[in-house]
Every structure is written in C-alpha cells, then in structure tokens.
Amino acid sequence: MFFYDTGNISRAVDEWNQAVIFYPDHADAQTWFLRAERELEEKVKTHYQNAMLHYKYMRYGDAA
C-alpha cells in the first residue's frame, strides 16, 4: 500500500504480484494487484496518446 499511496504504481504492481504468487488465495492482494495494474495501463495509454499528439504537431522533443 505504501508504494501505491505514494504514487509508485509500477512498484506496487510488482509487490502485489509477488504477494499473489506466494499467497494465491489472498483476496485483498488480488484485488489491489488488478486495480493497480489497470491504473498503470491507463497511465501508459494516456502517456502514449500525449506523445503521439506532440509528434503529430512536430514537437519532437515533447513527444520523446
């Protein structure tokens, strides 16, 4: 929860993934893992879309 609460979602996903591997029946770990994973995927998607928009308008430095 510390990593998620401090905005380090990638690390939170990694930690919850380990928890699910070691404790597959742990409902809270599964719930938070899936939630954080979806949130991370959305952030990646948004970041990619923003980069493509900058690229479209030839703002290559911003796109990178």
GROMACS .gro file of C-alpha atoms in nm, residues 3 7-8 10-11 13 15 19 31 33 36 40 46 48 52:
model
   15
    3PHE     CA    1   0.405   0.233  -0.295
    7GLY     CA    2   0.226   0.719  -0.648
    8ASN     CA    3   0.477   0.448  -0.733
   10SER     CA    4   0.471   0.027  -1.102
   11ARG     CA    5   0.644  -0.085  -0.783
   13VAL     CA    6   0.209  -0.379  -0.906
   15GLU     CA    7   0.491  -0.610  -0.496
   19ALA     CA    8   0.208  -1.139  -0.290
   31THR     CA    9  -0.798  -0.701  -0.579
   33PHE     CA   10  -0.300  -0.603  -0.790
   36ALA     CA   11  -0.317  -0.103  -0.976
   40LEU     CA   12  -0.090   0.164  -1.468
   46THR     CA   13  -0.256   0.833  -2.180
   48TYR     CA   14   0.142   0.731  -2.536
   52MET     CA   15   0.162   1.088  -3.042
   0.00000   0.00000   0.00000
